mmCIF file of C-alpha atoms in Angstrom:
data_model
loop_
_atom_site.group_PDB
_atom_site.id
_atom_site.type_symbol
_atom_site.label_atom_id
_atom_site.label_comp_id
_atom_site.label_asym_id
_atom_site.label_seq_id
_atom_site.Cartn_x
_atom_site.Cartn_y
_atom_site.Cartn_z
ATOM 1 C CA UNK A 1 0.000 0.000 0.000
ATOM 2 C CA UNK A 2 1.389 3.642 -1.294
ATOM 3 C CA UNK A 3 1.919 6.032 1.653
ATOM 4 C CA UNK A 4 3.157 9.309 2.024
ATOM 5 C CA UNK A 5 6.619 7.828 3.023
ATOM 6 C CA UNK A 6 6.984 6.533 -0.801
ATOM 7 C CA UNK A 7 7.018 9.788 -1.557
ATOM 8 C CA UNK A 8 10.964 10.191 0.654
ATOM 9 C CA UNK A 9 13.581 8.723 -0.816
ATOM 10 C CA UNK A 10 14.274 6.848 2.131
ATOM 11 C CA UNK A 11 13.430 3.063 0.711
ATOM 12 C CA UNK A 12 15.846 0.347 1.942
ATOM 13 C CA UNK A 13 14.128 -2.637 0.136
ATOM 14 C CA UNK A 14 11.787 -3.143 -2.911
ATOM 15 C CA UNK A 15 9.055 -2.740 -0.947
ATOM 16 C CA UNK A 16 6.487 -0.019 0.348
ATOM 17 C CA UNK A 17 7.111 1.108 3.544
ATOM 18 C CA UNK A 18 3.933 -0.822 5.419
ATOM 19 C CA UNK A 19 6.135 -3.675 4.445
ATOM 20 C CA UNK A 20 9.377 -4.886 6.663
ATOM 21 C CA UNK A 21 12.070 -6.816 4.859
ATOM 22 C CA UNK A 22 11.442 -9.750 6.910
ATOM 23 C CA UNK A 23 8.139 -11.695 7.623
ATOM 24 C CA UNK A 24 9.309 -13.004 11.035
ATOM 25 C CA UNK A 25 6.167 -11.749 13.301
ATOM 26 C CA UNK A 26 8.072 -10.172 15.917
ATOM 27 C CA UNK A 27 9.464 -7.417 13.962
ATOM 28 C CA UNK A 28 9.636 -4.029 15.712
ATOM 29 C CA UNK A 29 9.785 -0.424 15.957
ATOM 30 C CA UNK A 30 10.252 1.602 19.011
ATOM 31 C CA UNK A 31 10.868 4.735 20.908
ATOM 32 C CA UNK A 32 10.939 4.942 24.356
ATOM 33 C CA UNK A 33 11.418 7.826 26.428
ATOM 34 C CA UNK A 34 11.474 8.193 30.138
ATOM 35 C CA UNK A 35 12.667 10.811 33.128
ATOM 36 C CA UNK A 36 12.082 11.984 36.703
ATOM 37 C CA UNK A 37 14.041 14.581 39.556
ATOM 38 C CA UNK A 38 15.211 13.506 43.091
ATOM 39 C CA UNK A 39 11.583 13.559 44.745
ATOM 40 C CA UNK A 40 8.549 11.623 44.112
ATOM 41 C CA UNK A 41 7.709 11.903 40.649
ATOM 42 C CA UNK A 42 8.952 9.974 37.480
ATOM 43 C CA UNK A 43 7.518 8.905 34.408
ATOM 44 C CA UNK A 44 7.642 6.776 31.528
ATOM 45 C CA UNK A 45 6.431 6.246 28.022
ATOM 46 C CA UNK A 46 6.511 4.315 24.301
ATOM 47 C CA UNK A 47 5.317 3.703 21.446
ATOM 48 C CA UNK A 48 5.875 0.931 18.792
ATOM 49 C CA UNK A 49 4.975 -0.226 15.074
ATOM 50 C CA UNK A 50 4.313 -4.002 14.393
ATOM 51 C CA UNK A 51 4.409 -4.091 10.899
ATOM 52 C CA UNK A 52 3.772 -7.783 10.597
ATOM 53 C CA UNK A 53 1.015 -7.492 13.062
ATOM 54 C CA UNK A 54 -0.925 -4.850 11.893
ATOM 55 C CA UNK A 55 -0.591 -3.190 15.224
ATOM 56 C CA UNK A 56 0.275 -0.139 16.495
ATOM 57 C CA UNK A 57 0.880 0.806 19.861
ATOM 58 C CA UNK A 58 1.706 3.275 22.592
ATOM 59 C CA UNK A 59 1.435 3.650 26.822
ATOM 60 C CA UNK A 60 2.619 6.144 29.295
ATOM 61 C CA UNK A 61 3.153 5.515 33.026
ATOM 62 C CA UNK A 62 3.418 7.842 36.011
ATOM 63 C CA UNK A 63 4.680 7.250 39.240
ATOM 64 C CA UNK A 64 3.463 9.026 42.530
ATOM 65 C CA UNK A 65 3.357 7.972 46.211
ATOM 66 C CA UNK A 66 3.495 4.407 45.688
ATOM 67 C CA UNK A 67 1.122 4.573 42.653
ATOM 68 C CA UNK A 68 1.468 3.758 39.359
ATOM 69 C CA UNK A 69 -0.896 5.406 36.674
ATOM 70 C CA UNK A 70 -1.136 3.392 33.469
ATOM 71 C CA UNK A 71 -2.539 4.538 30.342
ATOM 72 C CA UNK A 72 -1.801 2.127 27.682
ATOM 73 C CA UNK A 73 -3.550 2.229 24.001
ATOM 74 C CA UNK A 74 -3.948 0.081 20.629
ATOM 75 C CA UNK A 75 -5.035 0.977 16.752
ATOM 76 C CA UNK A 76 -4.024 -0.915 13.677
ATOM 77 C CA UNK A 77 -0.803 -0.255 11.792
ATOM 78 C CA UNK A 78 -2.262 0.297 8.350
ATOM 79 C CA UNK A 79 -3.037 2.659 7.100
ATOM 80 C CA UNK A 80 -1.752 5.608 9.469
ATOM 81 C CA UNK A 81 1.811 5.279 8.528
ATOM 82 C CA UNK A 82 4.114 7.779 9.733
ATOM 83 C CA UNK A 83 1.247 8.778 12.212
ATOM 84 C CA UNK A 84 2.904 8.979 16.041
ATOM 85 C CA UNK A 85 -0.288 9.181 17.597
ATOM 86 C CA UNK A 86 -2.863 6.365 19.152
ATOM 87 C CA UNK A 87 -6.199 7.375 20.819
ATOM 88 C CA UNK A 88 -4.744 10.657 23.096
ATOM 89 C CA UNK A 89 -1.199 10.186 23.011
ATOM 90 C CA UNK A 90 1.156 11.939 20.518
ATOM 91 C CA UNK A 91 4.603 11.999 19.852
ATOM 92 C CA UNK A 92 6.196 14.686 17.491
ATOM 93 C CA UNK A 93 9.264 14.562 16.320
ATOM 94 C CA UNK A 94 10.318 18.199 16.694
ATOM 95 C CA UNK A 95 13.992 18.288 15.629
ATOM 96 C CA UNK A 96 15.112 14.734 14.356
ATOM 97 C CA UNK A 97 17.999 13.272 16.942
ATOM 98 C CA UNK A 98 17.584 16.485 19.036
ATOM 99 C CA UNK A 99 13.860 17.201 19.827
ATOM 100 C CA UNK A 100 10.891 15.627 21.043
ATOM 101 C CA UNK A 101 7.607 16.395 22.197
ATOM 102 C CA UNK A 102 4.802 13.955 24.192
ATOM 103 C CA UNK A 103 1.462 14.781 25.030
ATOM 104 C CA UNK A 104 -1.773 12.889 26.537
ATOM 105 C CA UNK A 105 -5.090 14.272 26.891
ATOM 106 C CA UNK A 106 -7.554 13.204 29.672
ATOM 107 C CA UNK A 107 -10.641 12.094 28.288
ATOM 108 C CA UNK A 108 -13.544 10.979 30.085
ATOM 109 C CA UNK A 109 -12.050 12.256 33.231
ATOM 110 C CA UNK A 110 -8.614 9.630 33.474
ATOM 111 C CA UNK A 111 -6.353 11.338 35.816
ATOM 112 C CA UNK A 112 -2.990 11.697 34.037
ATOM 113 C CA UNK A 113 -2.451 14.667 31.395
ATOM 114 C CA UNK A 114 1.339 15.405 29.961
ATOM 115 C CA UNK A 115 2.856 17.943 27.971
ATOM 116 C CA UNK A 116 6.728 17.056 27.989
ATOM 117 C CA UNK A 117 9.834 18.052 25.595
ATOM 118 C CA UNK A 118 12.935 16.300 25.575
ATOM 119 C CA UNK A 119 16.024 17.993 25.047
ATOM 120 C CA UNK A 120 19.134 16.071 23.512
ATOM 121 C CA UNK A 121 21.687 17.519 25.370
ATOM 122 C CA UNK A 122 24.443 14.817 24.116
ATOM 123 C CA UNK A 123 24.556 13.550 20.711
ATOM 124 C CA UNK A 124 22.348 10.015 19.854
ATOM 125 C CA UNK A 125 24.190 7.455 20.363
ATOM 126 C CA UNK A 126 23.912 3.914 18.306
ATOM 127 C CA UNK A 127 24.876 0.581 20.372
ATOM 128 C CA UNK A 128 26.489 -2.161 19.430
ATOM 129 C CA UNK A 129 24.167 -4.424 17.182
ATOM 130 C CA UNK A 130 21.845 -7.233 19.306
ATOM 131 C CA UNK A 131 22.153 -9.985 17.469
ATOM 132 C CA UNK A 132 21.947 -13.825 19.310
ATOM 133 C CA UNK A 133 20.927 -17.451 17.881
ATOM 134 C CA UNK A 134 19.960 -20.203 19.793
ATOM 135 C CA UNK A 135 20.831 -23.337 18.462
ATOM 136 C CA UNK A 136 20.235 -21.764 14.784
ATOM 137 C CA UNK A 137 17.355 -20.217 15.687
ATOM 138 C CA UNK A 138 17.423 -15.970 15.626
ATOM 139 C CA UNK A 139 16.288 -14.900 18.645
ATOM 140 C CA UNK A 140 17.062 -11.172 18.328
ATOM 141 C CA UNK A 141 18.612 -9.036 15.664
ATOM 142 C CA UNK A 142 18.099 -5.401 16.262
ATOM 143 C CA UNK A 143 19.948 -2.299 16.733
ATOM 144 C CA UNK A 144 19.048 1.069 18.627
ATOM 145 C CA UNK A 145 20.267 4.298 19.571
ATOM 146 C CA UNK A 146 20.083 6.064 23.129
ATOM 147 C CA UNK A 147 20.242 9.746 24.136
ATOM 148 C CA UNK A 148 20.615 11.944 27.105
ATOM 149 C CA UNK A 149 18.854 14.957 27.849
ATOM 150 C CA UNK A 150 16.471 16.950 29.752
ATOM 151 C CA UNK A 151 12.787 17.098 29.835
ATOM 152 C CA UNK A 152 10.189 20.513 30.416
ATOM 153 C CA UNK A 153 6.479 20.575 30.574
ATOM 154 C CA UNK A 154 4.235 19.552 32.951
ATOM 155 C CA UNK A 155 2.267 16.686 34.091
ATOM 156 C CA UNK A 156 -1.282 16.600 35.939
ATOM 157 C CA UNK A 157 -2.118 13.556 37.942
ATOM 158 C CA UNK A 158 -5.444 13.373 39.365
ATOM 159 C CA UNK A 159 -5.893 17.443 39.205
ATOM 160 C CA UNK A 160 -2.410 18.183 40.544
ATOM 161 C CA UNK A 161 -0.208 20.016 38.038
ATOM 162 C CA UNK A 162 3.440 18.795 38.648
ATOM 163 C CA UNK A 163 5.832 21.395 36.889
ATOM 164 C CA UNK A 164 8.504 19.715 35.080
ATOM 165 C CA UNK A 165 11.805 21.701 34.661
ATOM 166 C CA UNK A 166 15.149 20.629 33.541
ATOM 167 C CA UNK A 167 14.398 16.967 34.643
ATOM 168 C CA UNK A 168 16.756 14.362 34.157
ATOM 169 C CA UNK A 169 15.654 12.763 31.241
ATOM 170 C CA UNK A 170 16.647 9.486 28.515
ATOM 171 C CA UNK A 171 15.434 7.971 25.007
ATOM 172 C CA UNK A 172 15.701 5.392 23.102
ATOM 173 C CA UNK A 173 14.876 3.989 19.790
ATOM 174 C CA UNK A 174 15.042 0.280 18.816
ATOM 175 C CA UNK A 175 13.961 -1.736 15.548
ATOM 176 C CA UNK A 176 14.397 -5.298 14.079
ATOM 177 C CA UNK A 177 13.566 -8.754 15.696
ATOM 178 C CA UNK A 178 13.102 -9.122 19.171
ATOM 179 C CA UNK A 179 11.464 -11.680 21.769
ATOM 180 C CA UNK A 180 8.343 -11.738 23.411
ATOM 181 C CA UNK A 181 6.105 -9.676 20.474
ATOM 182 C CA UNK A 182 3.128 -10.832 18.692
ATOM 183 C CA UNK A 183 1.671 -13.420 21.044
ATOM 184 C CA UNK A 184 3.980 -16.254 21.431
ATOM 185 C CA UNK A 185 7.893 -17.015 20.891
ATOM 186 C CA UNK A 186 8.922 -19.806 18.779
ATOM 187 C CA UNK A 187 9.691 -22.856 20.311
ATOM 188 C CA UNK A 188 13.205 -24.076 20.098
ATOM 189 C CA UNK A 189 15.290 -26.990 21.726
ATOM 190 C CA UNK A 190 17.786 -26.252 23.941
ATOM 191 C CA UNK A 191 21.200 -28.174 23.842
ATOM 192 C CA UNK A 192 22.876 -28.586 27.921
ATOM 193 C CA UNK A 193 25.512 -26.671 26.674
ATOM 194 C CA UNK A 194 23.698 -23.459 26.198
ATOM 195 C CA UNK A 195 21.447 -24.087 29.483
ATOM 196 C CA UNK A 196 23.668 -21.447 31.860
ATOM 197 C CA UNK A 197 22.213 -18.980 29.583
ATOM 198 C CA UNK A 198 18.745 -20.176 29.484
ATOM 199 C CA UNK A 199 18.583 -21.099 33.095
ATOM 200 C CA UNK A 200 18.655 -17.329 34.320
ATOM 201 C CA UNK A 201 20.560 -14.092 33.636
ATOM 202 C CA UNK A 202 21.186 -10.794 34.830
ATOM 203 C CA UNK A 203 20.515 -7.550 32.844
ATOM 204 C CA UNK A 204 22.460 -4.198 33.832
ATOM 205 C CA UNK A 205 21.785 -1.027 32.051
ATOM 206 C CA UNK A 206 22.216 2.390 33.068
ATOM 207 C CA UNK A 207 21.956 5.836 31.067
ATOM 208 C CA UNK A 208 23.115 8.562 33.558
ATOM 209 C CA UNK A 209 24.049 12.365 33.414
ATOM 210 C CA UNK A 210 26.353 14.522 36.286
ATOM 211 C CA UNK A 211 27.133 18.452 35.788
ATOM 212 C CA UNK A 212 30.372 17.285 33.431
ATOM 213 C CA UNK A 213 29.619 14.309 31.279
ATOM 214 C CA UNK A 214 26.927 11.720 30.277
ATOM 215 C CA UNK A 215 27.089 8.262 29.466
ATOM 216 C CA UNK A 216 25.637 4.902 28.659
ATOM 217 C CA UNK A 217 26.460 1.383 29.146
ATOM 218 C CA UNK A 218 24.853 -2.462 29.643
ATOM 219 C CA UNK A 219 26.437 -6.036 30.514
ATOM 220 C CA UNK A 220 24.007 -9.033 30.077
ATOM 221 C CA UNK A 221 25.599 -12.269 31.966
ATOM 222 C CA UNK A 222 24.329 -15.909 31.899
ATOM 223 C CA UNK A 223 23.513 -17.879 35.124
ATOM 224 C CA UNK A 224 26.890 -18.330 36.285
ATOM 225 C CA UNK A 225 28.399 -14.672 35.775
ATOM 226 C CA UNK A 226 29.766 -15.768 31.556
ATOM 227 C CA UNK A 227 29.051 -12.103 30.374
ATOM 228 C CA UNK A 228 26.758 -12.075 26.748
ATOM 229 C CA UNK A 229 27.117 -9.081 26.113
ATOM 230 C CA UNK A 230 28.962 -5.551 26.815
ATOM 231 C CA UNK A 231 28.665 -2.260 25.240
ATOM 232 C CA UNK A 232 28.875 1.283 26.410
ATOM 233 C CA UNK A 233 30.292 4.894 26.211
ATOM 234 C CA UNK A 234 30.980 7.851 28.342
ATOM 235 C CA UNK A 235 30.738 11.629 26.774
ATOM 236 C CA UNK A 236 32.703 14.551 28.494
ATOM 237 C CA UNK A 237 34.180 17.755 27.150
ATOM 238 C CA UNK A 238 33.191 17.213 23.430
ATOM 239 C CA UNK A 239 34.882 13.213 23.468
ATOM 240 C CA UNK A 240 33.363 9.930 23.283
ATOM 241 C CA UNK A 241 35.025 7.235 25.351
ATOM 242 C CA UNK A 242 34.402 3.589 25.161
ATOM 243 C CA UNK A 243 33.591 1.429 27.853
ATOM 244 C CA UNK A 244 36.167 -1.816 27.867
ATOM 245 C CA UNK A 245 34.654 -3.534 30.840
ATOM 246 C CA UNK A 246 32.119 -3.305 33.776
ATOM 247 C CA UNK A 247 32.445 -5.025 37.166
ATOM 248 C CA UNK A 248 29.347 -5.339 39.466
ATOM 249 C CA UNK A 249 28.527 -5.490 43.135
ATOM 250 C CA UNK A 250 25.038 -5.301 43.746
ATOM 251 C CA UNK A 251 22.842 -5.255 47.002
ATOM 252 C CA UNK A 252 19.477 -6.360 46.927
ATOM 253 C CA UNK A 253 16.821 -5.468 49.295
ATOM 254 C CA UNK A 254 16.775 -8.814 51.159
ATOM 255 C CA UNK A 255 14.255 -11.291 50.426
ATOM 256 C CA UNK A 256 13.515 -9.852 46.769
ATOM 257 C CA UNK A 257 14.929 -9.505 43.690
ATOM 258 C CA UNK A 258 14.923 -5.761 43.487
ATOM 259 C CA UNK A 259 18.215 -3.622 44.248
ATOM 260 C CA UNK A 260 18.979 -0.944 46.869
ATOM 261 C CA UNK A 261 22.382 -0.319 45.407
ATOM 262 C CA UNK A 262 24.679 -1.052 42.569
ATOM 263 C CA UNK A 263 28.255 -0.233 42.328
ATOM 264 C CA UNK A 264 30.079 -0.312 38.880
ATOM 265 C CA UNK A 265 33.702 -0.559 38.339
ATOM 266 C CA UNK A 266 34.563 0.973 34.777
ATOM 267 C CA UNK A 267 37.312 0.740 32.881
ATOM 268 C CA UNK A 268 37.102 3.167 30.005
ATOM 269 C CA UNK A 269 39.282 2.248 26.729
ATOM 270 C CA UNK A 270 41.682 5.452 27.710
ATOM 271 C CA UNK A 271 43.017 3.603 30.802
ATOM 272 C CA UNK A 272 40.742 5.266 33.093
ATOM 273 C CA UNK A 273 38.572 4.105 35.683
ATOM 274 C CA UNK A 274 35.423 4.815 37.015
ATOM 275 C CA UNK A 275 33.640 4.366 40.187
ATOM 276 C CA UNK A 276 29.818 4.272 39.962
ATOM 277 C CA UNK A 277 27.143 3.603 42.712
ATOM 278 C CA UNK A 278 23.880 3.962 42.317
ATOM 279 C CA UNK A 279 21.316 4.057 44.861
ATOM 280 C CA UNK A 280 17.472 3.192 43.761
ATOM 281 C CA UNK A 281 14.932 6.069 43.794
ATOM 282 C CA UNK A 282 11.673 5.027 44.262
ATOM 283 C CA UNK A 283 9.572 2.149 43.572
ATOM 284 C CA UNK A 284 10.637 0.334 40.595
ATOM 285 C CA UNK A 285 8.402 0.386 37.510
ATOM 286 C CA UNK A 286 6.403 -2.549 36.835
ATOM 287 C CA UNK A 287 5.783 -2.458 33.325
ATOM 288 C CA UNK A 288 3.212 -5.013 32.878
ATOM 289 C CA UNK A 289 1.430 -1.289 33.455
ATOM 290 C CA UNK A 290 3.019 -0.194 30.128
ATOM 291 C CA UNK A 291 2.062 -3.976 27.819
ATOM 292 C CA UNK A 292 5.053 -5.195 28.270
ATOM 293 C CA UNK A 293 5.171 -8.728 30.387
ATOM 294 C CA UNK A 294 1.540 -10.192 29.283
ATOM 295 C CA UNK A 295 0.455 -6.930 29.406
ATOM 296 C CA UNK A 296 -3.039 -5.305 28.150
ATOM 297 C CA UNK A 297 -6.294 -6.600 29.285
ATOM 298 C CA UNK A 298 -6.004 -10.036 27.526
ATOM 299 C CA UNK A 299 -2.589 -10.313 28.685
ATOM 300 C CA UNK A 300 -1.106 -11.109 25.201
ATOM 301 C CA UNK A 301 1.747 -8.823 25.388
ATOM 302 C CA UNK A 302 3.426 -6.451 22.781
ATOM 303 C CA UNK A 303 2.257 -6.676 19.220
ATOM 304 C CA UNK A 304 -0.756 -8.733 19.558
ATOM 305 C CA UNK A 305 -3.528 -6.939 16.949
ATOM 306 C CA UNK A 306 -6.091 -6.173 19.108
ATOM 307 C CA UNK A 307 -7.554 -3.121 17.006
ATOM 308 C CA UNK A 308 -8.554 0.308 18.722
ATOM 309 C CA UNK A 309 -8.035 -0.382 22.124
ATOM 310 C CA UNK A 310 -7.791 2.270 24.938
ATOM 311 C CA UNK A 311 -6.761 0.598 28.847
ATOM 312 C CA UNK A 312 -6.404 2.602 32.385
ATOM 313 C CA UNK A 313 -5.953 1.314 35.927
ATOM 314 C CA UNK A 314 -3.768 2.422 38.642
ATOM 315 C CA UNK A 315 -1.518 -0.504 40.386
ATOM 316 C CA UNK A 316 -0.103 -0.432 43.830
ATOM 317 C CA UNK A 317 3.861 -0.135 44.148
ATOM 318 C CA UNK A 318 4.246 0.493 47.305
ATOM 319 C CA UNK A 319 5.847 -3.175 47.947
ATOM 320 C CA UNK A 320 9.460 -3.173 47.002
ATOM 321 C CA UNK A 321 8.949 -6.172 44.860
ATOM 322 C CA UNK A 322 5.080 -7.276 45.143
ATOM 323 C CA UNK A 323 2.396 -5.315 43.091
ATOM 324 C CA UNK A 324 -1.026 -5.640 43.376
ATOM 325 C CA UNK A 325 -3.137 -5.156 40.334
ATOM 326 C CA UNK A 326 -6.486 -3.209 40.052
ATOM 327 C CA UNK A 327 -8.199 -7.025 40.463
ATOM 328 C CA UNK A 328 -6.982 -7.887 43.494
ATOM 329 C CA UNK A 329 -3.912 -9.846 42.362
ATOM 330 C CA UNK A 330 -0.829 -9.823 43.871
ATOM 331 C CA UNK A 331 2.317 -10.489 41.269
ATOM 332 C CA UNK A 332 6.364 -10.239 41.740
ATOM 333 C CA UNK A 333 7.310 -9.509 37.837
ATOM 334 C CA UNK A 334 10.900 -9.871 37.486
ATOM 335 C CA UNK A 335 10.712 -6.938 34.690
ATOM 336 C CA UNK A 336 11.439 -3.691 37.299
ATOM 337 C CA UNK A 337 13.583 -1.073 36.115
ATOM 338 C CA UNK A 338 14.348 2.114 38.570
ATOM 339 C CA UNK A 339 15.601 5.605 38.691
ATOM 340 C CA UNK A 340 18.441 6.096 40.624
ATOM 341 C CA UNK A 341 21.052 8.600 42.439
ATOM 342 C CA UNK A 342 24.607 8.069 41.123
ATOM 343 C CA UNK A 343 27.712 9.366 41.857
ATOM 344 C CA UNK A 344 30.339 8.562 39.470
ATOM 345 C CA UNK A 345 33.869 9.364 40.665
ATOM 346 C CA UNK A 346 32.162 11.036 43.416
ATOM 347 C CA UNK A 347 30.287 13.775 41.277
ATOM 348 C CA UNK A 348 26.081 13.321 41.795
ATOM 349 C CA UNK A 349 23.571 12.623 39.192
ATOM 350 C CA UNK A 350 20.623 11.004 38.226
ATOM 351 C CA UNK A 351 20.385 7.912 35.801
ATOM 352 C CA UNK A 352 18.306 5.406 35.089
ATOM 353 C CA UNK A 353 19.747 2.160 35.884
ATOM 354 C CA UNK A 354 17.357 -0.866 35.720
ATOM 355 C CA UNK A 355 19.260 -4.299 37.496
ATOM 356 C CA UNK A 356 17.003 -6.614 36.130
ATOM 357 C CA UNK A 357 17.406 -10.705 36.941
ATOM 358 C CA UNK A 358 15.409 -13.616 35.939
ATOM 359 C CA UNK A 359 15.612 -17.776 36.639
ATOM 360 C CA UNK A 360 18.692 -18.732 38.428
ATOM 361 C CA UNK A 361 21.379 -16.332 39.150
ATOM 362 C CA UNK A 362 23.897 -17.924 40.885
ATOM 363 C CA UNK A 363 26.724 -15.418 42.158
ATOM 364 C CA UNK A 364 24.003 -13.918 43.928
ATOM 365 C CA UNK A 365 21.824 -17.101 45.111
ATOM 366 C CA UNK A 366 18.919 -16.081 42.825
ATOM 367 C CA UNK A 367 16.337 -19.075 41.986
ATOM 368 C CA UNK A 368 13.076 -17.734 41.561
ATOM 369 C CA UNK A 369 11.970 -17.619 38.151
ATOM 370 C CA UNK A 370 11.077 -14.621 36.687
ATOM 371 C CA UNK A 371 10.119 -12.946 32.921
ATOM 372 C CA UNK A 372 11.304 -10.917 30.230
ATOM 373 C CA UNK A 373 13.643 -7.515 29.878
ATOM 374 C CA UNK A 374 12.597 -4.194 28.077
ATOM 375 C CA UNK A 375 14.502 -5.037 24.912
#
């Protein structure tokens, strides 16, 4: 189907651009987009194309004394495309790489509203590409970018307008292949020799800003500490940095699998090291709230085409690791990602910094079994 995109010269296959260059279903396109201050507010938000779903889809989340608003919305793919909007949330792009504006009406009396612009204040920033097979099978292949900024606006929650003024604030964009989208994951058999990365594994990823420099970085280990993956940067005074290798030391609030504080030992590719602790702000999201995690009412999850749907409920955070849902039900998702203090070399900031663990992790006696990562 002919779009307004055909029009750009912008084609990267001999196809229209409602079309990706794959037919595996869990093709994906995302932005994400997320900030808070050192007090009792935070917020987060996405949206996301399913091409080979027909779906289209977008959610933002608000945090407030142990509450977590979600307003999370569906509409098919086709034929909006290019549109970044779904039932009252919009996303323009105001300046491409720099610029970005969110907004959510209230209708029929919901009680979150948002007006928010994100600032680049560092350049965008591509990672290393995500690609992993398991036992042939692709599992992921994807790339995205990350950026650093600051966010201004406002947000209302339940009547109270909540000024919003150089917050701390990060983005990110993803696209390609990824788990845990359209309904269900292909099956695949699982040789012993690749079950220390089935079994469990833990997730690190933090995006932080001080006063002199910026940075992101990530280490993904298998059940038994073998890291999968490592990528990262640091920006100060005009430079780009890489990271060479990230040591952790984490403390989790006991019982649970949710952190108080995580240290980082960095060694940069210059020679220099960095010390980084970061101390949890707040509850940690639960982003079931956003569709993520068997999310949505029918609790299929990302991409599922589900037509024009609009969802809202409230869930109670107030548990460091149990939530209870607007039915009653109590849960302990493994997916929680957090704000956070730093200090990195002893200078203060704020990052986010999600330390997320699932199945068995065994340097830290972890057993429980959990679910997916934000991907």
């Amino acid at each position: 189907m002919l779009s307004p995109l055909d029009e750009t010269l912008m084609h990267q296959g001999p196809v229209t651009f409602d079309h990706a260059l794959t037919s595996d279903h869990r093709f994906f396109d995302r932005m994400w987009l997320g900030g808070h201050c050192a007090d009792n507010i935070k917020f987060i938000s996405g949206m996301a194309a399913y091409k080979n779903m027909n779906a289209f889809e977008g959610f933002i989340c608000v945090q407030k004394d142990g509450r977590q608003y979600n307003a999370r919305f569906a509409r098919p793919f086709i034929p909006r495309l290019g549109d970044l909007s779904v039932g009252p949330l919009a996303l323009d792009v105001v300046e491409p790489l720099k610029k970005l504006r969110l907004t959510l009406a209230a209708p029929d009396g919901q009680p979150v509203e948002a007006d928010i612009t994100f600032t680049g204040l560092y350049p965008a920033h591509e990672e290393a590409h995500h690609l992993r097979r398991i036992t042939g099978r692709l599992q992921q292949d994807y790339r995205r970018f990350d950026q650093i900024g600051r966010l201004d606006g406002w947000l209302k929650i339940a009547g109270e307008r909540i000024e919003i003024s150089d917050w701390y604030g990060a983005r990110d964009h993803s696209w390609g292949v990824r788990p845990g989208v359209g309904g269900y994951e292909p099956a695949t058999f699982i040789p012993a020799a690749a079950e220390p990365a089935t079994l469990g594994q833990l997730f690190i990823w933090l995006a932080f800003r001080t006063p002199s420099m910026a940075g992101q970085m990530q280490r993904q280990e298998d059940s038994r500490g073998k890291p999968l993956m490592q990528d990262g940067y640091i920006l100060r005074d005009g430079q780009e940095i890489r990271v060479r290798d990230i040591q952790h030391d984490i403390e989790f609030v006991p019982g649970t699998r949710v952190y108080n504080t995580c240290r980082l030992k960095v060694l940069l590719e210059n020679g220099e090291t960095l010390d980084i602790e970061g101390q949890a702000l707040l509850a940690p999201w639960c982003y079931k709230g956003s569709g993520y995690d068997s999310g949505y009412d029918d609790e299929m999850g990302l991409g599922f085409h589900r037509g024009e749907t609009a969802q809202y409920d409230v869930y109670d955070v107030s548990h460091p690791e149990k939530v209870i849902l607007p039915d009653g039900r109590i849960i302990e998702p493994t997916h929680r990602e957090q704000p956070a203090t730093i200090t990195v070399n002893g200078e203060k900031g704020l990052a986010h910094f999600p330390v997320i663990n699932w199945g068995v992790v065994e340097r830290y006696g972890l057993s429980k079994p959990g679910s997916n990562r934000r991907t």
